[in-house]
PDB file of C-alpha atoms in Angstrom:
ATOM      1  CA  UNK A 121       0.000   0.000   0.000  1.00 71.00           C
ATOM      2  CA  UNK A 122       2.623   2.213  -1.203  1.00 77.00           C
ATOM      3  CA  UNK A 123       0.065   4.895  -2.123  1.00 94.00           C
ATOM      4  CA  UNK A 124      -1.328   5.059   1.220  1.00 98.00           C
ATOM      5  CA  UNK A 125      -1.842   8.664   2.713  1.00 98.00           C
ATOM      6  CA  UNK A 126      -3.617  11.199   4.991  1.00 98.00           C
ATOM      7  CA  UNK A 127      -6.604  12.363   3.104  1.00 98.00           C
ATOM      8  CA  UNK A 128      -8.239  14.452   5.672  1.00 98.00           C
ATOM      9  CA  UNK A 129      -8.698  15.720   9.022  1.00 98.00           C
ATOM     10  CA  UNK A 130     -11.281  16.591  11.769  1.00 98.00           C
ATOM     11  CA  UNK A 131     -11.406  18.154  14.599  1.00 98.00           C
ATOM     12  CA  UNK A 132     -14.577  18.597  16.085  1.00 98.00           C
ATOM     13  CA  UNK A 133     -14.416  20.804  19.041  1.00 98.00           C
ATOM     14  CA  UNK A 134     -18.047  20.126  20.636  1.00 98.00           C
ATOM     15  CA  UNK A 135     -18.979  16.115  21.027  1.00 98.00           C
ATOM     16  CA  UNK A 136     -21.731  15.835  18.116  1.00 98.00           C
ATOM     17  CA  UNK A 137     -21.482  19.207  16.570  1.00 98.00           C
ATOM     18  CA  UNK A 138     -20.287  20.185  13.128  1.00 98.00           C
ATOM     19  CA  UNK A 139     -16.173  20.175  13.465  1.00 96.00           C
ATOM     20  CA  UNK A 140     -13.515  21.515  11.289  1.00 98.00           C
ATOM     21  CA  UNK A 141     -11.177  20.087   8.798  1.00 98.00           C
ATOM     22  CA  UNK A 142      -7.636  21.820   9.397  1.00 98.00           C
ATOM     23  CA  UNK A 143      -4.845  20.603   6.664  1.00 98.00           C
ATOM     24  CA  UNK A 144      -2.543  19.454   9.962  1.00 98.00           C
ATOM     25  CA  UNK A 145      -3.435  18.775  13.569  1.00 98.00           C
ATOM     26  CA  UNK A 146      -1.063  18.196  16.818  1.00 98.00           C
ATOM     27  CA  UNK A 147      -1.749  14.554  18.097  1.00 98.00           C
ATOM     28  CA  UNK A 148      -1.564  14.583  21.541  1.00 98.00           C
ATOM     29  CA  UNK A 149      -2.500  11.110  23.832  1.00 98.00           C
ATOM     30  CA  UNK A 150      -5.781  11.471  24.126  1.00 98.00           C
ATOM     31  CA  UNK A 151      -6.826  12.341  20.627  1.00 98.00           C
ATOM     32  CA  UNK A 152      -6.322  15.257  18.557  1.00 98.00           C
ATOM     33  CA  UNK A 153      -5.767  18.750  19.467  1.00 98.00           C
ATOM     34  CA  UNK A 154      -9.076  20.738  20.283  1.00 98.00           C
ATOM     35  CA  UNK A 155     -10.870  17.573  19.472  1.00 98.00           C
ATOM     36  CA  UNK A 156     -14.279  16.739  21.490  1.00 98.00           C
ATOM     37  CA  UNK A 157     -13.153  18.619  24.838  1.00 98.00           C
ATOM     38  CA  UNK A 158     -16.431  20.149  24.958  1.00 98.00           C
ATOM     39  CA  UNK A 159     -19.649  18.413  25.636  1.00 98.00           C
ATOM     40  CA  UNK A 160     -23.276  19.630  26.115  1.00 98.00           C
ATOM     41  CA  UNK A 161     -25.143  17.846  29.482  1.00 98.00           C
ATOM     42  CA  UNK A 162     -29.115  17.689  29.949  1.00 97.00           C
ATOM     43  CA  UNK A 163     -30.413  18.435  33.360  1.00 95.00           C
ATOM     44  CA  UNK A 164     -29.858  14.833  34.538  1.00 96.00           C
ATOM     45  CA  UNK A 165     -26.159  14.739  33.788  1.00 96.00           C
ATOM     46  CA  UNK A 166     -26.287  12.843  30.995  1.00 97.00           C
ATOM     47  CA  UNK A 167     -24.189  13.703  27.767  1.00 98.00           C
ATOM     48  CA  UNK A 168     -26.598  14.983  25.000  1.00 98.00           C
ATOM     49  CA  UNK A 169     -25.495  13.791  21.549  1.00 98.00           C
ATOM     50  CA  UNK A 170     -27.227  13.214  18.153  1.00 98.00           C
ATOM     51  CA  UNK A 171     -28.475  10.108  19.154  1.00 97.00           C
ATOM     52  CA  UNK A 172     -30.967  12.111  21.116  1.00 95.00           C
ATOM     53  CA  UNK A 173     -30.618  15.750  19.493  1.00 98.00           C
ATOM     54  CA  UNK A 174     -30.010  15.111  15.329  1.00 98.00           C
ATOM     55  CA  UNK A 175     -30.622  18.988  15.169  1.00 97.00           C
ATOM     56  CA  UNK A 176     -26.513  18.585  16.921  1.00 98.00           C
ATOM     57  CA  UNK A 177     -25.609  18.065  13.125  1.00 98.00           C
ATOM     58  CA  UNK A 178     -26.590  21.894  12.038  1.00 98.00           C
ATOM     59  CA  UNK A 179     -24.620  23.131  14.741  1.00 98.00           C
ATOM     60  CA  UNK A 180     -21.110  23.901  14.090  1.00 98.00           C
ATOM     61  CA  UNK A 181     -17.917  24.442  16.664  1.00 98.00           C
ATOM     62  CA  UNK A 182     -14.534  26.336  16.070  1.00 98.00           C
ATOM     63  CA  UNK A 183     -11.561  27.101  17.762  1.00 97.00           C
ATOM     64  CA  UNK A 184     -10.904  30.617  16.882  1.00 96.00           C
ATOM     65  CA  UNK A 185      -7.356  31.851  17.456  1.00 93.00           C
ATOM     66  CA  UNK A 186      -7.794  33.864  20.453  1.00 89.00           C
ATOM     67  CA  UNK A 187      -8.716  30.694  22.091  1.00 92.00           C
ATOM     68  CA  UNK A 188     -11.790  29.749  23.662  1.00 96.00           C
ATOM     69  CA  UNK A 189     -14.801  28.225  21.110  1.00 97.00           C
ATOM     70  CA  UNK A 190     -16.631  30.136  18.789  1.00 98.00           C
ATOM     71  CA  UNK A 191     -20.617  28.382  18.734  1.00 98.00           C
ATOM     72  CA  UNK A 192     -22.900  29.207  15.282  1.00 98.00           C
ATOM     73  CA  UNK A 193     -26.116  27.350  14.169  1.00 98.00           C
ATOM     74  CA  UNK A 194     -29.324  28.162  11.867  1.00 97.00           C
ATOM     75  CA  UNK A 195     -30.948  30.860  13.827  1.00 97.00           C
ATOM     76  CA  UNK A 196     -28.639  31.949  16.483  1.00 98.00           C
ATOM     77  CA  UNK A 197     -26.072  34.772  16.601  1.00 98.00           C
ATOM     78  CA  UNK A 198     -22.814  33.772  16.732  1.00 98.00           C
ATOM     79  CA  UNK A 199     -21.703  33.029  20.084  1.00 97.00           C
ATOM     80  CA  UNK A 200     -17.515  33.005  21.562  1.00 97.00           C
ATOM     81  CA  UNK A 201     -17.525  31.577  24.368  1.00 97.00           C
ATOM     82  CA  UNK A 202     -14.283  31.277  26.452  1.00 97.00           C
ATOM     83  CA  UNK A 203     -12.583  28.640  28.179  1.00 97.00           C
ATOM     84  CA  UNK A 204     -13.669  28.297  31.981  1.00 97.00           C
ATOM     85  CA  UNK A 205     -11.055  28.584  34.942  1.00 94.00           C
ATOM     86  CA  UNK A 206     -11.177  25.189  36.529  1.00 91.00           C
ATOM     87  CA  UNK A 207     -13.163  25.791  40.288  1.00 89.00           C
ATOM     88  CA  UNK A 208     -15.159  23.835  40.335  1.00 92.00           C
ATOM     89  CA  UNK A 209     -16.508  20.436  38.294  1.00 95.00           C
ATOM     90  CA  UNK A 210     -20.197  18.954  37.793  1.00 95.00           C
ATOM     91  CA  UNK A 211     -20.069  15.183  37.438  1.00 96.00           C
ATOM     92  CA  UNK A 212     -21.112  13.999  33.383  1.00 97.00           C
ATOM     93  CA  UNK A 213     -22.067  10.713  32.483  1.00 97.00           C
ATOM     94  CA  UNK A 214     -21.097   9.589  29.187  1.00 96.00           C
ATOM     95  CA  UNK A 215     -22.290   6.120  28.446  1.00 90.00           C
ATOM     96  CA  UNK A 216     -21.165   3.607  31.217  1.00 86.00           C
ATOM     97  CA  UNK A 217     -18.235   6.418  32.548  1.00 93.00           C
ATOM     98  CA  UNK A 218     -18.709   9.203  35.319  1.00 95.00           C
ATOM     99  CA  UNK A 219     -16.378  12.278  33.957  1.00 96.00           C
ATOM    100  CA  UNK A 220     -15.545  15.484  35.549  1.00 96.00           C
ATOM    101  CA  UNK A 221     -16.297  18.661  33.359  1.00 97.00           C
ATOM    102  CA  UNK A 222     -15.952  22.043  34.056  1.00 97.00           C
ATOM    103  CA  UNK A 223     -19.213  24.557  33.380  1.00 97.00           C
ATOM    104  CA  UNK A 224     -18.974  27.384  31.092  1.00 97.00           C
ATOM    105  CA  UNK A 225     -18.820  30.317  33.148  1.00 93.00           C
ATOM    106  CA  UNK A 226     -20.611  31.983  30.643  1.00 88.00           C
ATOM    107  CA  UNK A 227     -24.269  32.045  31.479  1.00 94.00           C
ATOM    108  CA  UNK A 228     -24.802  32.944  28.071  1.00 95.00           C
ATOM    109  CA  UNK A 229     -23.242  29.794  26.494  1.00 96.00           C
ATOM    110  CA  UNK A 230     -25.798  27.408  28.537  1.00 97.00           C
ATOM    111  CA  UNK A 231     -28.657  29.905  27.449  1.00 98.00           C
ATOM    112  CA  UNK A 232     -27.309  29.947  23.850  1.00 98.00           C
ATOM    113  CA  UNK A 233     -27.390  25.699  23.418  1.00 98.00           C
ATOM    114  CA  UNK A 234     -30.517  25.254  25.587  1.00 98.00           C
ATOM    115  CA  UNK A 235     -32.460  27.889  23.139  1.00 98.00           C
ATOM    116  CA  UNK A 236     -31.188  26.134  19.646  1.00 98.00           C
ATOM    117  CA  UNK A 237     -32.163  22.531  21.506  1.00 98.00           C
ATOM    118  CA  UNK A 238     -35.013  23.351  23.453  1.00 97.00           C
ATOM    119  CA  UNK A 239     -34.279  21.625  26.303  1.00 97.00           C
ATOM    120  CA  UNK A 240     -32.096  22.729  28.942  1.00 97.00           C
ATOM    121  CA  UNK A 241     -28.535  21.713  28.185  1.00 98.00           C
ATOM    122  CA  UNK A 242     -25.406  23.228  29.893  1.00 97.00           C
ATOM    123  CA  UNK A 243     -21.906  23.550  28.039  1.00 98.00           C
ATOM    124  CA  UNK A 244     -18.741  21.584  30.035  1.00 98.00           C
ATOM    125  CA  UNK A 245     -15.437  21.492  29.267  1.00 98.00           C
ATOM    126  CA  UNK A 246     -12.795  18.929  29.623  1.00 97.00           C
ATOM    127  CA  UNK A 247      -9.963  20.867  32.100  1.00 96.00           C
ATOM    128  CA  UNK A 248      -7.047  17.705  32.186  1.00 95.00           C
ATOM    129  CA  UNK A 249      -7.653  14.879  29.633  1.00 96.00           C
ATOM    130  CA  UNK A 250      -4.529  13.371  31.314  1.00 96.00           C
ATOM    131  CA  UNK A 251      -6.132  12.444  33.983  1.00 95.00           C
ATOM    132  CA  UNK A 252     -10.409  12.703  33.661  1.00 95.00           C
ATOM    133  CA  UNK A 253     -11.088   9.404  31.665  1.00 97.00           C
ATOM    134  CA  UNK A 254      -9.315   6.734  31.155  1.00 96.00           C
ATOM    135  CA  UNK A 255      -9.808   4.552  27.752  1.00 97.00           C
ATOM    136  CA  UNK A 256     -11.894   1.195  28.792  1.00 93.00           C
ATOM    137  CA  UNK A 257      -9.797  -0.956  30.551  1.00 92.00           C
ATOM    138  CA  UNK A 258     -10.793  -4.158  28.505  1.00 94.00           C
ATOM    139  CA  UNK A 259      -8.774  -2.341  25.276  1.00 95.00           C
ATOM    140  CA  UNK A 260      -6.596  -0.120  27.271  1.00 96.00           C
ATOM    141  CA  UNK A 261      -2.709  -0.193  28.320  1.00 95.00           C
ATOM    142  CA  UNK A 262      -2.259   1.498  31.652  1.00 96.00           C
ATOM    143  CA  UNK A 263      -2.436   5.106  31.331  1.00 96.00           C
ATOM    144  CA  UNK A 264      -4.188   5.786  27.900  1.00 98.00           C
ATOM    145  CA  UNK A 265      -6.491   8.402  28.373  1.00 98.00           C
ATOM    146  CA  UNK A 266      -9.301   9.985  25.919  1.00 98.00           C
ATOM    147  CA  UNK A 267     -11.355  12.926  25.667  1.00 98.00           C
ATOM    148  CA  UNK A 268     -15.368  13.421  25.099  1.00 98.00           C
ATOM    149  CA  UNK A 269     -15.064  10.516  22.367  1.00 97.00           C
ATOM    150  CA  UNK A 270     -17.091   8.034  22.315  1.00 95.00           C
ATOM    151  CA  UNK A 271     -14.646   5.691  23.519  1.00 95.00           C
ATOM    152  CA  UNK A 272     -11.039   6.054  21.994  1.00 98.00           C
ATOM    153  CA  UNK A 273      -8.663   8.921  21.026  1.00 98.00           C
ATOM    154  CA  UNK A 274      -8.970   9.159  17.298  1.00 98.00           C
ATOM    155  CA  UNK A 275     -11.402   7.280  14.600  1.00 98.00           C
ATOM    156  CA  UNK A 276      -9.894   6.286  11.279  1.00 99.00           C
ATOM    157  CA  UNK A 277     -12.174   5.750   7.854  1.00 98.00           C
ATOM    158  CA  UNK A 278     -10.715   5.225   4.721  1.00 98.00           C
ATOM    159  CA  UNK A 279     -12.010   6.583   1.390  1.00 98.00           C
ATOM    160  CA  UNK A 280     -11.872   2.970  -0.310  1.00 98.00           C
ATOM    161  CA  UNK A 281     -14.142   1.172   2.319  1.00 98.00           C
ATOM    162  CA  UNK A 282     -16.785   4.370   2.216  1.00 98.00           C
ATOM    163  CA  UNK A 283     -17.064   3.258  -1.456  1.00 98.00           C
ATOM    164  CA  UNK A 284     -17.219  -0.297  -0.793  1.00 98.00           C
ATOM    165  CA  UNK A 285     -20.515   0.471   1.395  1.00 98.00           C
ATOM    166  CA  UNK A 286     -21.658   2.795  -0.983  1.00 98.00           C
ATOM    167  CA  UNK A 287     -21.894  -0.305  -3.749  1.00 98.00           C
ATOM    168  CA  UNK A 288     -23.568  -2.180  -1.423  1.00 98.00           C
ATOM    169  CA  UNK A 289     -25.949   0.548  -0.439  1.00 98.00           C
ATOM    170  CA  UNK A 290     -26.558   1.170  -4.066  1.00 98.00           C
ATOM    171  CA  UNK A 291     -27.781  -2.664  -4.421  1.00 97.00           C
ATOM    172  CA  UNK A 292     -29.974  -2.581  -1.505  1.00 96.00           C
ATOM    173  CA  UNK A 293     -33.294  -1.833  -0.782  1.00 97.00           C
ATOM    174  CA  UNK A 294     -33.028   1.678   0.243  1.00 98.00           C
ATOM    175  CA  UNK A 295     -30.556   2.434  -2.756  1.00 98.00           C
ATOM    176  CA  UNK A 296     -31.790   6.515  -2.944  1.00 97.00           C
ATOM    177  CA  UNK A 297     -30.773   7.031   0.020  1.00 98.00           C
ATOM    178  CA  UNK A 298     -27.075   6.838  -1.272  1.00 97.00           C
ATOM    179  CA  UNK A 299     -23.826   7.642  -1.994  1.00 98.00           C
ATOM    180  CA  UNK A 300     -23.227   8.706   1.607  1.00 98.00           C
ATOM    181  CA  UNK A 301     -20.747  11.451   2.360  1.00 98.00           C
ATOM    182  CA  UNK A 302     -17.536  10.497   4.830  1.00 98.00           C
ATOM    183  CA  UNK A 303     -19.370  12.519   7.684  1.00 98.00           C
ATOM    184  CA  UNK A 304     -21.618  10.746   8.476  1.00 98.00           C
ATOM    185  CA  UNK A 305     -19.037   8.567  10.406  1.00 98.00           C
ATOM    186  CA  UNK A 306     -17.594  11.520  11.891  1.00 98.00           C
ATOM    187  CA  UNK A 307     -14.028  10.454  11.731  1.00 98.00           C
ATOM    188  CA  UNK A 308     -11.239  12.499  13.251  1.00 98.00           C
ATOM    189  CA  UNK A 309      -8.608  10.840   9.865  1.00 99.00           C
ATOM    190  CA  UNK A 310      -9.397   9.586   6.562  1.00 99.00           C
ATOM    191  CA  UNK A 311      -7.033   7.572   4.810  1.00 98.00           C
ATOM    192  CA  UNK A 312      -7.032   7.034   0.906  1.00 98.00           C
ATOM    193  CA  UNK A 313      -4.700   4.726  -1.364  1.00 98.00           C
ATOM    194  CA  UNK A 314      -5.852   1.558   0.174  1.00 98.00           C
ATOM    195  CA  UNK A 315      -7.878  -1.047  -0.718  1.00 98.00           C
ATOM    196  CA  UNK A 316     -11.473  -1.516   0.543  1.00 98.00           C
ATOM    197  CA  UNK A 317     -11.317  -2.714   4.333  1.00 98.00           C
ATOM    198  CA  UNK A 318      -7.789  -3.346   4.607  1.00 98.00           C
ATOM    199  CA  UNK A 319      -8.139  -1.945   7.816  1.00 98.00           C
ATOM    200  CA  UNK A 320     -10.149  -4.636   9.537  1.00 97.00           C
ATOM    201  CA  UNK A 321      -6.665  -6.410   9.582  1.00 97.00           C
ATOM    202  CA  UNK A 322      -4.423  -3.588  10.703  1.00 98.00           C
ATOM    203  CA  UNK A 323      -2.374  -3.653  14.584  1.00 98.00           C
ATOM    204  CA  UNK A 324      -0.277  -0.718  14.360  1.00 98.00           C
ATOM    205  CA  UNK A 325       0.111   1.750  11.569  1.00 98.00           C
ATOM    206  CA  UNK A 326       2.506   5.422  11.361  1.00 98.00           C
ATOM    207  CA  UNK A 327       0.558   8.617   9.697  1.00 98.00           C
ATOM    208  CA  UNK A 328       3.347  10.736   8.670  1.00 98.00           C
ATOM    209  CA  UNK A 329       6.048  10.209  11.987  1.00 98.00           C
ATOM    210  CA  UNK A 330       2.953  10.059  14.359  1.00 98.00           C
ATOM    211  CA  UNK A 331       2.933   5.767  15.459  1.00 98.00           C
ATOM    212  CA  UNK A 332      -0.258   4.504  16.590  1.00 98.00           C
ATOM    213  CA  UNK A 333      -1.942   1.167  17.872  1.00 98.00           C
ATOM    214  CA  UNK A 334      -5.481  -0.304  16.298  1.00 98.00           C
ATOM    215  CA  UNK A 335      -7.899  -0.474  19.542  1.00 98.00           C
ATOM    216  CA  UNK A 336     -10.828  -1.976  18.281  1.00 97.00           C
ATOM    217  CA  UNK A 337     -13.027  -2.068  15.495  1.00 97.00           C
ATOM    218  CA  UNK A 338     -15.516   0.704  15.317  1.00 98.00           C
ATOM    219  CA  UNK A 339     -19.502  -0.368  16.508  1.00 97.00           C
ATOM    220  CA  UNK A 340     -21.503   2.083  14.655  1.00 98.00           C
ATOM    221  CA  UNK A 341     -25.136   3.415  15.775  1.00 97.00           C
ATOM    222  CA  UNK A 342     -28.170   5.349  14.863  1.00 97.00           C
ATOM    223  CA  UNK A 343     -25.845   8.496  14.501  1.00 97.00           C
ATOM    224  CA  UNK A 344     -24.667   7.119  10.611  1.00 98.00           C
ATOM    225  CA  UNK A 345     -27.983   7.740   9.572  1.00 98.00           C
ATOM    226  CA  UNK A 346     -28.374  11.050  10.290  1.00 98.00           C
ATOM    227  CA  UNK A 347     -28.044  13.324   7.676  1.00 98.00           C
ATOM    228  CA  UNK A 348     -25.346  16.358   8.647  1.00 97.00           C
ATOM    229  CA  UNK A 349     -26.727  18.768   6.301  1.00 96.00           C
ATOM    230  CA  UNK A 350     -30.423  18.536   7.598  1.00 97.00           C
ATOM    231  CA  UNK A 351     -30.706  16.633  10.784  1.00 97.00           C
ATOM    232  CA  UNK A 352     -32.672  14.282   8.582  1.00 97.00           C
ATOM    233  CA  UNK A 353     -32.862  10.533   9.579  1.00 98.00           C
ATOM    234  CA  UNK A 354     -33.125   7.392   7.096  1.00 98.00           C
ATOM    235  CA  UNK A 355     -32.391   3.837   7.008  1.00 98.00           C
ATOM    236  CA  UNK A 356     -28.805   3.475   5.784  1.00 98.00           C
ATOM    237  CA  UNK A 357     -26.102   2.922   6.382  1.00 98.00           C
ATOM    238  CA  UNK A 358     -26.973   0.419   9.083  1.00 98.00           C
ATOM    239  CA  UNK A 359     -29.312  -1.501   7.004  1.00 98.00           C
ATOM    240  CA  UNK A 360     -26.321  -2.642   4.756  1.00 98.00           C
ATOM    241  CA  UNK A 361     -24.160  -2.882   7.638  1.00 98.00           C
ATOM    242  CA  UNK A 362     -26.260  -5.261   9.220  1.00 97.00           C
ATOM    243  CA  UNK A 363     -26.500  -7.364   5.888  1.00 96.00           C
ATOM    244  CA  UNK A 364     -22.649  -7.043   4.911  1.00 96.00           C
ATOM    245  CA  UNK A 365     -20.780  -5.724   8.157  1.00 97.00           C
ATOM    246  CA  UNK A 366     -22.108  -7.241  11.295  1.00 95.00           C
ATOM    247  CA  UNK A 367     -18.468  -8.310  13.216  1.00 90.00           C
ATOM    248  CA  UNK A 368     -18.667  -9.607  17.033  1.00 88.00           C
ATOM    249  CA  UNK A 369     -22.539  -8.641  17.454  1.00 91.00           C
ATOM    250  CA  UNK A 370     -21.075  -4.862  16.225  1.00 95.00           C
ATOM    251  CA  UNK A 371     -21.920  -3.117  12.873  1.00 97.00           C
ATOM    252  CA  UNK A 372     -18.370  -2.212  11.704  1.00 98.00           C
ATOM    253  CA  UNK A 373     -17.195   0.559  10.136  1.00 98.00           C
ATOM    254  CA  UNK A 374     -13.734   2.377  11.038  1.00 98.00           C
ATOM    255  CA  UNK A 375     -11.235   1.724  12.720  1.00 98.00           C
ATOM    256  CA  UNK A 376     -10.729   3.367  16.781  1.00 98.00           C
ATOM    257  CA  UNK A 377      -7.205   4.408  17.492  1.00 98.00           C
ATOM    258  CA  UNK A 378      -4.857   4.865  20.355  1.00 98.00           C
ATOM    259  CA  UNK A 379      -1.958   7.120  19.494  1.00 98.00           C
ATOM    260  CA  UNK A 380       1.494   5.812  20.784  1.00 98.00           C
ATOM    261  CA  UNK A 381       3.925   8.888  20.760  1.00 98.00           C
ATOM    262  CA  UNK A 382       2.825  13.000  20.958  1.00 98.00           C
ATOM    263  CA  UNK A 383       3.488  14.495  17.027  1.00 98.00           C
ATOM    264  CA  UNK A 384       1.713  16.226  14.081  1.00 98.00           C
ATOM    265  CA  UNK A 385      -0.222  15.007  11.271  1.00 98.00           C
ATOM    266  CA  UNK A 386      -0.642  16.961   7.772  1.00 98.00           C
ATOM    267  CA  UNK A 387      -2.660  16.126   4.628  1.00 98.00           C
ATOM    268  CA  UNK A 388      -0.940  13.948   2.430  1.00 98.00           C
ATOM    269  CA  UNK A 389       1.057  12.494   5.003  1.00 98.00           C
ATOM    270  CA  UNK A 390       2.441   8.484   4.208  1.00 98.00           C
ATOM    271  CA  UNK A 391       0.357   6.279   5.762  1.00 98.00           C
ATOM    272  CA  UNK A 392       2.629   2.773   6.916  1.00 98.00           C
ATOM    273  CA  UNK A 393       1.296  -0.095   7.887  1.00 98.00           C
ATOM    274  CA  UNK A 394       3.908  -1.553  10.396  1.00 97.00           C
ATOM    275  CA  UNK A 395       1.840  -4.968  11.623  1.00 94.00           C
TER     276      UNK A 395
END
C-alpha cells in the first residue's frame, strides 16, 4: 500500500457538533488537538449527543485563534464563548463512565445551546484529559487516556471502504438514500490509497512520523444515519451494515485508534502499515 496517505482531518471541538477540517493537527495522547473537549449535558447529567438531538448536526464548533470556542447554528447569533477557569466540576455521564467537566462560566453559552435545543442543556469542558477518563480498561494499556469521544482517542475511515458500502448501499433496498458522504461517520482521519477494508486487519500503523496502535473495530449506531446537512434521519447505512458488516454482534465501520507517541499530522502524510 505504497500509495497510502492522509486524506483528511477533523477536529470537532463540541462532542456531536459540526467540526472543522484543518490541513494538519497536533496529536496529543488522548486524541487530537481541540478535538471533542467540549460536551453539552441535559439536566440529569447525561451527555446529550445526536443520538438524542439530530438537530446537533446543524450546529457547528470552532476554535478561533484567540482561544476559547466560537458556537454558530441556523438561527442563532454567533456566540464566543471562552474557556472556563477550573473551580469547580459537575459530574457527566457519558455512556457507562462518570467524567468530571468544568461549566462554562458563561451564562450565556448554557442559554445559547438550551435555546437552539429546546431543552435545557449546559456547556462543560474537559480541564485535564490526562487524567479525567481513562480509555476502557478491557482495550486499554495502563495510562491511555481519551477525551469526550465516544470511547477512543482518534477514529480512522478510509475513502476505499466508504465506497465499498456505498456499492452495497446502491444494491440494496433503500438504494436513494445513497452515496453517503464520509461525515456521516464523523471520523477524526481519513485515509485514501488503500484497498477496501484493509483496515479490519491492521495492529499498528505510522501517519506521517505520528505511530499509533489499532484499539478496536468501530460499533456504529443510529448516529450514521443522520443526515449532517439537515438533521434528517433514514435507514442506511446500518441496514447494509447489518447485511454485509455485522463483526462480534457490532456493525463495523472504522477503525478506533490509540496514538502511541505525541506528534503532528498533515494532509498527504504516508500512511505505513507496520503490523
Amino acid at each position: 500500500m505504497g500509495n497510502a496517505h492522509l486524506h483528511s482531518i477533523h477536529v470537532h471541538p463540541v462532542k456531536a457538533v459540526r467540526g472543522v477540517a484543518p490541513r494538519e493537527a497536533a496529536v496529543e495522547p488522548w486524541g487530537l488537538a481541540g478535538d471533542r473537549r467540549w460536551v453539552l449535558i441535559d439536566d440529569g447529567g447525561k451527555v446529550v449527543t445526536q443520538r438524542r438531538q439530530p438537530r446537533l448536526a446543524l450546529a457547528a464548533a470552532e476554535l478561533p485563534p484567540g482561544g476559547g470556542l466560537r458556537l454558530s447554528a441556523p438561527g442563532m447569533p454567533p456566540l464566543t464563548v471562552p474557556v472556563p477557569r477550573p473551580v469547580a466540576t459537575v459530574p457527566v455521564e457519558i455512556f457507562r463512565d462518570k467524567v468530571e467537566a468544568i461549566p462554562a462560566e458563561d451564562e450565556a453559552a448554557h442559554a445559547w445551546c438550551s435555546s437552539y435545543l429546546g431543552i435545557d442543556v449546559r456547556l462543560g469542558y474537559m480541564d485535564d484529559p490526562a487524567t479525567r477518563r481513562p480509555v476502557a480498561p478491557e482495550y486499554a494499556r495502563p495510562g491511555e487516556t481519551v477525551s469526550f469521544a465516544d470511547g477512543f482517542p482518534l477514529l480512522l475511515t478510509t475513502t476505499a471502504s466508504l465506497d465499498a458500502l456505498n456499492s452495497l448501499i446502491a444494491q440494496g433496498e433503500y438504494a436513494g438514500e445513497g452515496p453517503l458522504p464520509m461525515n456521516r461517520f464523523r471520523p477524526n482521519v481519513v485515509v485514501a490509497g488503500t484497498p477496501a477494508w484493509a483496515e479490519d486487519d491492521w495492529s499498528r500503523l505510522a501517519i506521517g512520523d505520528v505511530p499509533f496502535r489499532v484499539a478496536k473495530s468501530c460499533g456504529r449506531c443510529v448516529v450514521t444515519t443522520t443526515d449532517q446537512g439537515t438533521g434528517g434521519r433514514g435507514r442506511e447505512p446500518l441496514f447494509s451494515l447489518v447485511r454485509h458488516r455485522r463483526l462480534d454482534g457490532k456493525l463495523v465501520f472504522g477503525q478506533n485508534l490509540v496514538p502511541l507517541s505525541r506528534g503532528t499530522i498533515r494532509v498527504g502524510d504516508p500512511v505505513r502499515i507496520l503490523e
